Coordinates of C-alpha atoms in Angstrom, one line a residue:
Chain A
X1 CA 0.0 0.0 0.0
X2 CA 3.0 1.9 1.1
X3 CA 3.8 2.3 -2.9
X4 CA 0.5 2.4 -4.3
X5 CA -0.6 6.1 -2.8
X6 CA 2.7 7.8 -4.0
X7 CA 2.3 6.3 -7.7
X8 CA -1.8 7.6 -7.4
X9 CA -0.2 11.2 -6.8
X10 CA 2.3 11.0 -9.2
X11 CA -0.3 10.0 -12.1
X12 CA -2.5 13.3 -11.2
X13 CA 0.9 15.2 -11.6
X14 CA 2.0 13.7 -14.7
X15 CA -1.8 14.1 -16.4
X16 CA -2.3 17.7 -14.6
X17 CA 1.3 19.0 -15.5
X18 CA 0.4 18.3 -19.0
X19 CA -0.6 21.7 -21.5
X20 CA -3.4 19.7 -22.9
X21 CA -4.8 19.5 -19.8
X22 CA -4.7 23.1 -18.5
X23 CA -6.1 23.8 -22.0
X24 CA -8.8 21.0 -21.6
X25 CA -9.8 22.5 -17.9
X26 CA -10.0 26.3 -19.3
X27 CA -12.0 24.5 -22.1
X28 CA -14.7 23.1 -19.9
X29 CA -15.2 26.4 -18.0
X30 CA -16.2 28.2 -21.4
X31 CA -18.0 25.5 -22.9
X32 CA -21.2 25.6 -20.8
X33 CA -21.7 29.3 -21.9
X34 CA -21.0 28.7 -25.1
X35 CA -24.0 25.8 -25.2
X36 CA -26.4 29.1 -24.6
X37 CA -26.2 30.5 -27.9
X38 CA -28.2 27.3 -29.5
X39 CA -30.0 26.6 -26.4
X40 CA -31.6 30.1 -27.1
X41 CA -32.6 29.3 -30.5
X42 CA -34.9 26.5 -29.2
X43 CA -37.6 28.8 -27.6
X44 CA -40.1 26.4 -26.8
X45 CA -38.3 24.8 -24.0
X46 CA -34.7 26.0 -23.6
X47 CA -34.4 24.5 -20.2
X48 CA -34.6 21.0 -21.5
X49 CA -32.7 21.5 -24.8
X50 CA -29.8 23.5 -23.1
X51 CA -29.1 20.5 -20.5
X52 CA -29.1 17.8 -23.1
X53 CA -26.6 20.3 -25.0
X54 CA -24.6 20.2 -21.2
X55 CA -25.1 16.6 -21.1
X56 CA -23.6 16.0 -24.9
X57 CA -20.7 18.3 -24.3
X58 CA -19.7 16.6 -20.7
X59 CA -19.6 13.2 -22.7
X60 CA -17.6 14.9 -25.3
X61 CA -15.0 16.1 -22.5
X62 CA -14.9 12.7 -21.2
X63 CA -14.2 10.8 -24.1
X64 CA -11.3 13.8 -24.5
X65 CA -9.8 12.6 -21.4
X66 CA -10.2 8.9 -21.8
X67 CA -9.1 8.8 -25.5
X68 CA -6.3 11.8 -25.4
X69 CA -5.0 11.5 -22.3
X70 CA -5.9 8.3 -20.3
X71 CA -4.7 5.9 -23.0
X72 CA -1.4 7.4 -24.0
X73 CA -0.2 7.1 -21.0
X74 CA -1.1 3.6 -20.3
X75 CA -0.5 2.7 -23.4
X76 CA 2.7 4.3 -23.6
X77 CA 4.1 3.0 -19.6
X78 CA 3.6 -0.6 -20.9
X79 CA 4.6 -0.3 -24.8
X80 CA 7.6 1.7 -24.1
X81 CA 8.6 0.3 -21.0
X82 CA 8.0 3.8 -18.7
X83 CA 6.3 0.6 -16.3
X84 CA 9.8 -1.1 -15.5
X85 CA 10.9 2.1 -13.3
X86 CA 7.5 1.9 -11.1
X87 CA 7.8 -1.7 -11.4
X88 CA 11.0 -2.4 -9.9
X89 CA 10.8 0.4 -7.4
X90 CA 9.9 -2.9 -6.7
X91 CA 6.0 -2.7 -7.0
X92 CA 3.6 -5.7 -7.5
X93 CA 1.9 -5.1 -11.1
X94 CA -1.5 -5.2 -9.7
X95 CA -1.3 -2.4 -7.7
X96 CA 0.6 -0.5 -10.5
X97 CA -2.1 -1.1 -12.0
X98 CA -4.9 0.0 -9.8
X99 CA -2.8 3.2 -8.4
X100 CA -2.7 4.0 -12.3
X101 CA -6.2 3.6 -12.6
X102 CA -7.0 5.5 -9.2
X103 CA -4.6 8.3 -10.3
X104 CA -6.9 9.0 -13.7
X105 CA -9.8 9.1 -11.9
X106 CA -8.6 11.1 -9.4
X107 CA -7.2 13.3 -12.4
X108 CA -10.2 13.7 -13.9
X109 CA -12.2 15.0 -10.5
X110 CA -10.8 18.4 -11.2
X111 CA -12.1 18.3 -14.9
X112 CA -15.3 17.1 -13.7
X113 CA -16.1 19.8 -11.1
X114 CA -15.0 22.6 -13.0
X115 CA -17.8 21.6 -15.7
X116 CA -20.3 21.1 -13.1
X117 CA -19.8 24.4 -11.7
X118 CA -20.0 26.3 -14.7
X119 CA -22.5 24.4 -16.2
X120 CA -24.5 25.1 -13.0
X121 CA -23.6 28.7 -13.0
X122 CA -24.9 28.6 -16.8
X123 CA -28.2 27.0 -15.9
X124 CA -28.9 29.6 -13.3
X125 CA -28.3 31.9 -15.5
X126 CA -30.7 30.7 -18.2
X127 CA -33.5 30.0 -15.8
X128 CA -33.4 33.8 -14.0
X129 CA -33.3 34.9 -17.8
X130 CA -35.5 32.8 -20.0
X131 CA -37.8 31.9 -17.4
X132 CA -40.8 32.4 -19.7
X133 CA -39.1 29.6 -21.9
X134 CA -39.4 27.0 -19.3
X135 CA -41.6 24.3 -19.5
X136 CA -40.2 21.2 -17.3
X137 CA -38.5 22.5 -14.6
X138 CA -34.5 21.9 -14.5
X139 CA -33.2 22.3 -11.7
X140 CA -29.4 22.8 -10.7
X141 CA -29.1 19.4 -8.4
X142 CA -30.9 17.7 -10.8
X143 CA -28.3 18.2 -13.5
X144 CA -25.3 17.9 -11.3
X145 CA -27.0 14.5 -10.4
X146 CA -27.5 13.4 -13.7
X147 CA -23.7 14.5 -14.6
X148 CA -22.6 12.8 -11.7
X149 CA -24.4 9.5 -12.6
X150 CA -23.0 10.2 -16.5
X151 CA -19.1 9.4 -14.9
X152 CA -20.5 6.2 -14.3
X153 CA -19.7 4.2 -17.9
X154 CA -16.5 6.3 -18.2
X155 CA -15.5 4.6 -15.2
X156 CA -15.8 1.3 -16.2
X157 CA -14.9 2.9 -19.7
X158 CA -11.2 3.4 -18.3
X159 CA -11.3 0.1 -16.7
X160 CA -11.9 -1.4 -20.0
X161 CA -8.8 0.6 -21.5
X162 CA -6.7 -0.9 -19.2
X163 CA -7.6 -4.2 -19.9
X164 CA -7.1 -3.4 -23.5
X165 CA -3.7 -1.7 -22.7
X166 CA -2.9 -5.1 -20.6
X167 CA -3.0 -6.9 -23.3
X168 CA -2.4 -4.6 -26.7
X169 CA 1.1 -4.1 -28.2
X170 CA 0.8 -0.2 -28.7
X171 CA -1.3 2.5 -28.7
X172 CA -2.7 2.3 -32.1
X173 CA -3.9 -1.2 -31.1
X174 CA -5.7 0.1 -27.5
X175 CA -7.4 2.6 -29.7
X176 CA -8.6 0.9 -32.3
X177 CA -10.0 -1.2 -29.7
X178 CA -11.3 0.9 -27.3
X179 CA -12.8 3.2 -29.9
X180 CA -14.8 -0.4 -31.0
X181 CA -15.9 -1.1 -27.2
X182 CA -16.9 2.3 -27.0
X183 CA -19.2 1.9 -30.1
X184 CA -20.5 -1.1 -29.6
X185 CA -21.5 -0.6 -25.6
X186 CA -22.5 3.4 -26.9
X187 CA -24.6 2.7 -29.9
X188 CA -26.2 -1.0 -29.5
X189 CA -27.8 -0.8 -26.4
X190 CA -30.2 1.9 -27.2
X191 CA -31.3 -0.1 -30.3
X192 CA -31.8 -3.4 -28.4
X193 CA -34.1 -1.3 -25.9
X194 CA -35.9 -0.1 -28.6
X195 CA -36.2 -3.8 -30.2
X196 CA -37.0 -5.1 -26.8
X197 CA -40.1 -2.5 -26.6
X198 CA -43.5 -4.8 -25.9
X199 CA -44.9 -3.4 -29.1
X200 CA -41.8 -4.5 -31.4
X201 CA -41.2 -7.4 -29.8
X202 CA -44.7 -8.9 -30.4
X203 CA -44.3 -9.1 -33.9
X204 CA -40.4 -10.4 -33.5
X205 CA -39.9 -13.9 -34.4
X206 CA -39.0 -16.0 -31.0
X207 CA -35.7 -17.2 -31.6
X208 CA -34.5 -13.4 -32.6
X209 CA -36.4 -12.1 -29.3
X210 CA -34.6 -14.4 -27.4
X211 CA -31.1 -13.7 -29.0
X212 CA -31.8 -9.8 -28.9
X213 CA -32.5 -10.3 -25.3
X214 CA -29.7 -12.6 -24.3
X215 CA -27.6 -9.7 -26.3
X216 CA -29.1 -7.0 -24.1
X217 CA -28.1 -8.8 -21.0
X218 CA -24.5 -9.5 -21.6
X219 CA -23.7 -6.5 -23.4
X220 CA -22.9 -3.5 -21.3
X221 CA -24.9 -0.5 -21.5
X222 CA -22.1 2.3 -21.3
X223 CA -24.6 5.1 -23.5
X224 CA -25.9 6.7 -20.7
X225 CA -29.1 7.5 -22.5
X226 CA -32.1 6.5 -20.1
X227 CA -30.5 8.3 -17.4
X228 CA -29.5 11.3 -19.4
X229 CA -33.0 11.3 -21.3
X230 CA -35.2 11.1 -18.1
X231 CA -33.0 13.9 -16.5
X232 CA -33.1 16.3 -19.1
X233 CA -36.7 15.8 -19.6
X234 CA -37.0 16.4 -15.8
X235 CA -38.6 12.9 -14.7
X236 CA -37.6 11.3 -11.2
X237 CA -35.4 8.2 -11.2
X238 CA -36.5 5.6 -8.2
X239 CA -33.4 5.2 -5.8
X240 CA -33.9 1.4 -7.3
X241 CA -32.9 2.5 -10.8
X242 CA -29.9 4.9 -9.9
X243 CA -28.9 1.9 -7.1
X244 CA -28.9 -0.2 -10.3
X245 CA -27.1 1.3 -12.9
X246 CA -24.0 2.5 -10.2
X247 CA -23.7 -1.1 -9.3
X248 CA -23.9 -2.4 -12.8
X249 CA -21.0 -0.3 -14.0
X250 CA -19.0 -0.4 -10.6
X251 CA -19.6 -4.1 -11.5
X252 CA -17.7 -3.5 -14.9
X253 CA -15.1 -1.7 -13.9
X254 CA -14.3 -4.5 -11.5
X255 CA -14.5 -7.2 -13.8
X256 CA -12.3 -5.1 -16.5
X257 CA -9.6 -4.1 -14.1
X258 CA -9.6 -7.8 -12.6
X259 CA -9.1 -9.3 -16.2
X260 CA -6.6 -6.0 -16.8
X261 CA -4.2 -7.5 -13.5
X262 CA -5.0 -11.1 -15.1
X263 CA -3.5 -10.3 -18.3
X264 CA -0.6 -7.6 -17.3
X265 CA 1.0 -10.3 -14.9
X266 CA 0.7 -12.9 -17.2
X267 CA 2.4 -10.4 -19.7
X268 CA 6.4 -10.2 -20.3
X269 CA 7.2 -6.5 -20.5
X270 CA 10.0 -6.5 -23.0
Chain B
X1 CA 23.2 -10.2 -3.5
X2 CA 22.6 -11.7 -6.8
X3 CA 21.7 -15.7 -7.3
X4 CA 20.7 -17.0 -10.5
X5 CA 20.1 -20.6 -11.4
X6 CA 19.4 -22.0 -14.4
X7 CA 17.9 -18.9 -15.7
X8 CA 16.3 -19.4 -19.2
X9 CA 13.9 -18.1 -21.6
X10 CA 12.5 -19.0 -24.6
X11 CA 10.3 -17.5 -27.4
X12 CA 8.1 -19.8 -28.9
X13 CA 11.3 -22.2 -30.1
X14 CA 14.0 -19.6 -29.8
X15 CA 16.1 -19.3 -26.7
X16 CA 16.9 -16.1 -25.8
X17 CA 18.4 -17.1 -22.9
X18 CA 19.9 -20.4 -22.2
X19 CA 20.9 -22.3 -19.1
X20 CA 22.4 -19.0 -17.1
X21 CA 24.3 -19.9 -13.5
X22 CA 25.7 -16.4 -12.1
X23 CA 26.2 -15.0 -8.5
X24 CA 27.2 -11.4 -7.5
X25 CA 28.4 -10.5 -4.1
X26 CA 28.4 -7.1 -2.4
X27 CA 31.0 -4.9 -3.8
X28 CA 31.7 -6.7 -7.0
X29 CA 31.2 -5.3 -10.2
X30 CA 30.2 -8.1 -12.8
X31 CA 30.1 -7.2 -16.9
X32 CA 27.4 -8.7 -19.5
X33 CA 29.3 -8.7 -22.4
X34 CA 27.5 -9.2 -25.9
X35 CA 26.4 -8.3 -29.3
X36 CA 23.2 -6.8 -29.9
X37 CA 20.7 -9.7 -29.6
X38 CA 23.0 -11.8 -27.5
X39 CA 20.2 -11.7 -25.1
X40 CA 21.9 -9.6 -22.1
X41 CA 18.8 -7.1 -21.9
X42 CA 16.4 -10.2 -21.9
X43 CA 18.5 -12.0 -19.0
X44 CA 18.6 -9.1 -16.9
X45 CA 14.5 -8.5 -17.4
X46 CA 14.4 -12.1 -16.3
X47 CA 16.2 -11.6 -13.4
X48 CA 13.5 -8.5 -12.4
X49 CA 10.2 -10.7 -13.3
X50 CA 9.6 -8.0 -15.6
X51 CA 10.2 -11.0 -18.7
X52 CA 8.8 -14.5 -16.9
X53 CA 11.4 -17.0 -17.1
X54 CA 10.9 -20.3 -18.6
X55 CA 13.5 -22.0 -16.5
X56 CA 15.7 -20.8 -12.9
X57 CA 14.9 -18.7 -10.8
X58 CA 16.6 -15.3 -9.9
X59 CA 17.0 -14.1 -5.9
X60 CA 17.7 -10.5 -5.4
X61 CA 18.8 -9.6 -1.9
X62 CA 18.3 -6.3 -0.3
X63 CA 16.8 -3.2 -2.1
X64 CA 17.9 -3.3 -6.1
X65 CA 17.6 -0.6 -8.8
X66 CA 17.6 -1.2 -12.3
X67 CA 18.1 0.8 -15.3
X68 CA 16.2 0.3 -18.7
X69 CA 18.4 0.1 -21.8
X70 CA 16.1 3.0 -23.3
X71 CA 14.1 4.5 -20.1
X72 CA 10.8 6.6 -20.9
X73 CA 10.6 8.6 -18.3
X74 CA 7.1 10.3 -18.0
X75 CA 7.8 13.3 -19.9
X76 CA 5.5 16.0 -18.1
X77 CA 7.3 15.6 -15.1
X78 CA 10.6 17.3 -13.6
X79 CA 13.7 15.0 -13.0
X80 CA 13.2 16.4 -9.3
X81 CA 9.3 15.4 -9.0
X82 CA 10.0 11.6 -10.4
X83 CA 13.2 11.3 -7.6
X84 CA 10.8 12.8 -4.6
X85 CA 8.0 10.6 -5.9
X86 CA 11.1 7.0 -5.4
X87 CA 11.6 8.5 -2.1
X88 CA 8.0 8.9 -1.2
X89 CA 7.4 5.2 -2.1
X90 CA 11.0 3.6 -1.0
X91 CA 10.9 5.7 2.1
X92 CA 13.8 7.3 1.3
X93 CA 14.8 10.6 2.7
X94 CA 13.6 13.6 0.4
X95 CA 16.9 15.1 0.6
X96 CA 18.5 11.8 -1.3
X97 CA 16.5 13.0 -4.6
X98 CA 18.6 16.1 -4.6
X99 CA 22.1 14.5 -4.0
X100 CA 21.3 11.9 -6.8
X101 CA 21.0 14.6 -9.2
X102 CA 23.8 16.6 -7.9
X103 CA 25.9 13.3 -8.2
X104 CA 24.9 12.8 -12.3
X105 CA 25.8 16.7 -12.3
X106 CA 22.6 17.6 -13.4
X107 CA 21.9 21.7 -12.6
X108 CA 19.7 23.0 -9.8
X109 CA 18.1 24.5 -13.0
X110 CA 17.6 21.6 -15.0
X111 CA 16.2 19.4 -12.2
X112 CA 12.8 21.6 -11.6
X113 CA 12.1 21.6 -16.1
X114 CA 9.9 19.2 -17.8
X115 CA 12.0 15.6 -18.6
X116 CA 10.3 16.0 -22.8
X117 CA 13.1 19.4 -22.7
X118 CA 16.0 17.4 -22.0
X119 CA 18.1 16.0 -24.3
X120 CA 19.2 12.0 -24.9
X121 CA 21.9 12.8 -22.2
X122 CA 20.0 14.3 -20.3
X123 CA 17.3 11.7 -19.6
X124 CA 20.2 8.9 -19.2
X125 CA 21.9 11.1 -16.3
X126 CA 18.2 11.1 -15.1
X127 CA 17.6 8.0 -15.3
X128 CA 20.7 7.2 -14.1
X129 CA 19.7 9.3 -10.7
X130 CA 16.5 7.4 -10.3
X131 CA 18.3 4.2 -9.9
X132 CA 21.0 6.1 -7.9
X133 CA 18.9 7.3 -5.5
X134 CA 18.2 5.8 -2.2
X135 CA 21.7 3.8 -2.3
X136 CA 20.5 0.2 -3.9
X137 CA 22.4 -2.5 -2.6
X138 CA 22.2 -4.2 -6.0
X139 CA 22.4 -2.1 -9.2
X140 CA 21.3 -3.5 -12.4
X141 CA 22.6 -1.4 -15.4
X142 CA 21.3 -1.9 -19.0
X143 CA 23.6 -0.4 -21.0
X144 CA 24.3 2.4 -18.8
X145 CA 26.6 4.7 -21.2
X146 CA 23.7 4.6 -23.9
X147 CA 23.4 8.0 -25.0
X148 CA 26.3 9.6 -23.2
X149 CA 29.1 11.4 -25.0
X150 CA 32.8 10.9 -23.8
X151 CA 33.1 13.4 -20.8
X152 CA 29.5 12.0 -19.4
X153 CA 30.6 8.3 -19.9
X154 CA 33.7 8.7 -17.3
X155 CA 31.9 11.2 -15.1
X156 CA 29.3 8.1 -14.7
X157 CA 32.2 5.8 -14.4
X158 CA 33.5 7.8 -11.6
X159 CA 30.3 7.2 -9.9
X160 CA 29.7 3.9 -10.6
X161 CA 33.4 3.1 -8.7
X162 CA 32.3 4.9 -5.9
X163 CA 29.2 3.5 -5.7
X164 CA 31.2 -0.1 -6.1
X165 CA 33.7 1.3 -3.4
X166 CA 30.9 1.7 -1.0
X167 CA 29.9 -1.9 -1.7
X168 CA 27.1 -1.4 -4.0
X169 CA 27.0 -4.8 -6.4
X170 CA 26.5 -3.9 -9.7
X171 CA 25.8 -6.0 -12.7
X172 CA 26.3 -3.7 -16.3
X173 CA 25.7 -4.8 -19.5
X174 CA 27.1 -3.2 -22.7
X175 CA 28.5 -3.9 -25.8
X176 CA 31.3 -1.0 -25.0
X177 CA 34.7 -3.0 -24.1
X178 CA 36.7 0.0 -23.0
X179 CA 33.8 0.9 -20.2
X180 CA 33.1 -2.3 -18.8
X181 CA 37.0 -2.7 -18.3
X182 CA 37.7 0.2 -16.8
X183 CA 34.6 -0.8 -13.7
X184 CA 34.7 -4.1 -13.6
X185 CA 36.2 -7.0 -11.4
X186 CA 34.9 -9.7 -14.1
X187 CA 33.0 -9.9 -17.3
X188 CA 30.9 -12.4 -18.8
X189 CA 30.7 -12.7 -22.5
X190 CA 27.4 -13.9 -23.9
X191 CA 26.2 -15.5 -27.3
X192 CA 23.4 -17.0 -28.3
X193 CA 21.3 -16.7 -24.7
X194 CA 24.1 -18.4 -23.4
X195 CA 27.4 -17.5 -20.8
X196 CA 29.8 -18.2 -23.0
X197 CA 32.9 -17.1 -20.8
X198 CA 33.7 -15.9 -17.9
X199 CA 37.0 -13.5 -17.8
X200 CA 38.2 -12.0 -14.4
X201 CA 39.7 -8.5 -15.0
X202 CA 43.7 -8.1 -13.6
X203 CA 44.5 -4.1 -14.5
X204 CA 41.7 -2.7 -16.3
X205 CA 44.0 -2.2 -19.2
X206 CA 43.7 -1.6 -23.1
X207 CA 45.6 -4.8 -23.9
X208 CA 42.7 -6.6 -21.4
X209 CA 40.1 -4.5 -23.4
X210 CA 41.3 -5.8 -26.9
X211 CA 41.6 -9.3 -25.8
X212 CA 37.8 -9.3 -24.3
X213 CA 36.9 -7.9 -27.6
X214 CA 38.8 -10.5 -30.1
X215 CA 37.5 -13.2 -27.4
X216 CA 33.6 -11.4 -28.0
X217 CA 34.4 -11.6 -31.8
X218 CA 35.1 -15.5 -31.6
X219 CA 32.1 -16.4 -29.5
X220 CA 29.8 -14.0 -31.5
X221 CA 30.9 -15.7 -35.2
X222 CA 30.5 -19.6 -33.5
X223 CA 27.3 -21.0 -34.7
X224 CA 24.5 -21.3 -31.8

């Protein structure tokens, strides 16, 4: 443990000292503000439209972070041996591991909260100024909560980059492959709702129901979108729901970085 | 401080190393000796666990450092930050970091600036610090000189004898003759993943030097 704490500190340094990141963080503060201009266009309910823009953009800034900053660096320890100095400090490769993985979470806290703060700053703004264009009302908790529950799949999302990084031979290969998980856990989950509705469904021959459904179930739902959807259209999520989907993708993350400590011991790091 | 027994490993039906029997005791300075491929980088990684061996077994006794052949240090970070952060996790007094770099003469200047602004030499003297720092019992040096020019090579000699003085055990591979003699007690020429030779240094001479090479040359051209 002794080990693991200083390497968690010394990731945040490495990502934080980096330009792209100062650049990324001043990013973030501007961007809610920016999200007004079309917000205001939509005058029929600006409230809603402006926190599914908020919502889109924070999903964008994640996907920045996991993609142009997260997997270099993991990608780039194990590829081009950066590992072997933390490694034979000496350090056991699991908790390399896991203090890497802590680090770019912790890393990405900052990130996080200075969205959130301007994006609730923004909010306010809009709702003292446009009240007239309000129909649902959108409340500041409610959006942090939805943002909050939003860093759910990126978690297990970075879990799932280091199991790719455990086992790829470069960078090009993690993203190539991480880019496809992304995809795939992004963009099919949705559709199988939608094919699982009762109405479609009861004109779906059984075999493909049952297929579609097994798909559902063992394909992770990293999209967000029911969450995202029911916040920005201001309907309440039952603490069974939120309970739910946390421990569904805390669940991932496990699995991942499990499999990730698998495959990296098992590795030679030549 | 260093046992190795049978030490082997092999790639799908290639042995890159083969069958390696070596001990180091404190204070002794012990040379790999090979041509590129000969399998000294893969032996030593073997040793650390970082490459699982197929066959022996490697005891290290005491705290070690090692020294990658090409170390990526993370690039956004100060030479200073990365030596605080060893003796954070090695519980090593802070004020260690700052001698290490003294010792690889690296400025008060340079020590604070991002690692991606120094040069090749400059990230080997780093490097070099890291695994200084905290006084390692064992040292385990991958081509050490790699990137130094002529006045950096003996200044890093110089520290490595001191170091030795002291009773540091250091086992240094390289495919430079002329450094190797100069530090150490005995060298070990390899071929083929194999220990070839082992050749005890008298007086660190040039005459010894040209010999080890001629003797490098003949194991080197024998088929496998």
């Amino acid at each position: 443990m002794s080990r693991t704490l200083p390497l968690v500190t010394l990731t945040f340094r490495e990502i934080a000292s980096q330009r792209v990141y100062r650049i990324l963080l001043g990013v973030l503060l501007l961007v809610p503000w920016l999200m007004l201009i079309p917000a205001s266009l939509f005058m029929f309910d600006i409230g809603k439209v402006l926190i599914d823009l908020l919502f889109t953009a924070l999903h964008a800034s994640l996907l920045i972070f996991l993609f142009f900053m997260a997997a270099p660096l993991i990608a780039r320890d194990i590829e081009q041996g950066s590992c072997h100095i933390f490694l034979t400090l000496p350090m056991r490769r699991g908790r390399y591991l896991s203090a890497r993985f802590v680090g770019l979470i912790v890393a990405l806290m900052p990130l996080f909260a200075a969205y959130a703060l301007s994006a609730s700053l923004t909010l306010t703004f809009a709702e003292s100024h446009w009240a007239a264009f309000y129909v649902a009302p959108h409340s500041v908790p409610l959006f942090d909560y939805g943002a909050a529950l939003i860093l759910m799949p990126y978690l297990a999302l970075t879990a799932v980059l280091f199991l790719i990084a455990a086992a790829a031979t470069g960078l090009p290969e993690t993203m190539v492959f991480l880019f496809s998980v992304w995809l795939l856990c992004w963009s099919l989950p949705p559709v199988l709702g939608a094919l699982l509705q009762a109405e479609v469904a009861a004109k779906t021959p059984t075999w493909i129901g049952t297929l579609l459904q097994t798909v559902n179930q063992l394909l992770p739902d990293l999209s967000s979108s029911r969450i995202s959807l029911y916040l920005a259209h201001g309907k309440k999520l039952g603490i069974e729901a939120v309970a739910g989907y946390c421990l569904q993708h805390l669940a991932y993350a496990l699995l991942a970085m499990m499999l990730a400590v698998i495959l990296f011991k098992r590795r030679d790091l030549t | 401080m260093l046992k190795v027994v049978e030490l082997g490993k092999r790639y799908a039906e290639h042995w890159a190393v083969r069958d390696v029997h070596l001990e180091i005791a404190a204070g002794e300075a012990v040379g790999l000796l090979g041509a590129n491929g000969a399998g000294k980088s893969t032996l030593i990684k073997s040793m650390l666990g970082l490459v699982h061996a197929t066959t022996g077994s490697a005891e290290l006794n005491g705290p070690y450092a090692y020294l990658p052949e090409q170390p990526q240090l993370p690039p956004s970070l100060s030479a200073l930050s990365l030596l605080r952060f060893k003796c954070r996790a090695n519980h090593i007094p802070p004020d260690q970091a700052s001698a290490a770099l003294a010792e690889v003469r690296l400025s008060d200047a340079d020590i604070v600036r991002p690692l991606r602004q120094y040069s090749k030499g400059m990230r080997q003297r780093a490097s070099l610090a890291f695994t200084l720092c905290g006084d390692p019992g064992l040292m385990l040096l991958d081509e050490p000189m790699s990137g130094l020019d002529a006045l950096g090579r003996a200044q890093m000699l110089d520290v490595f004898k001191r170091r030795k003085e002291r009773g540091t055990a250091i086992l240094m591979s390289s495919h430079i003759v002329s450094d190797m003699v100069q530090l150490c007690d005995r060298v070990l020429i390899m071929a083929h993943g194999r220990i070839c030779e082992s050749v005890t240094i008298v007086d660190h001479s040039l005459a010894e030097a040209k010999a080890l090479e001629s003797r490098l040359a003949d194991w080197t051209e024998q088929q496998p």
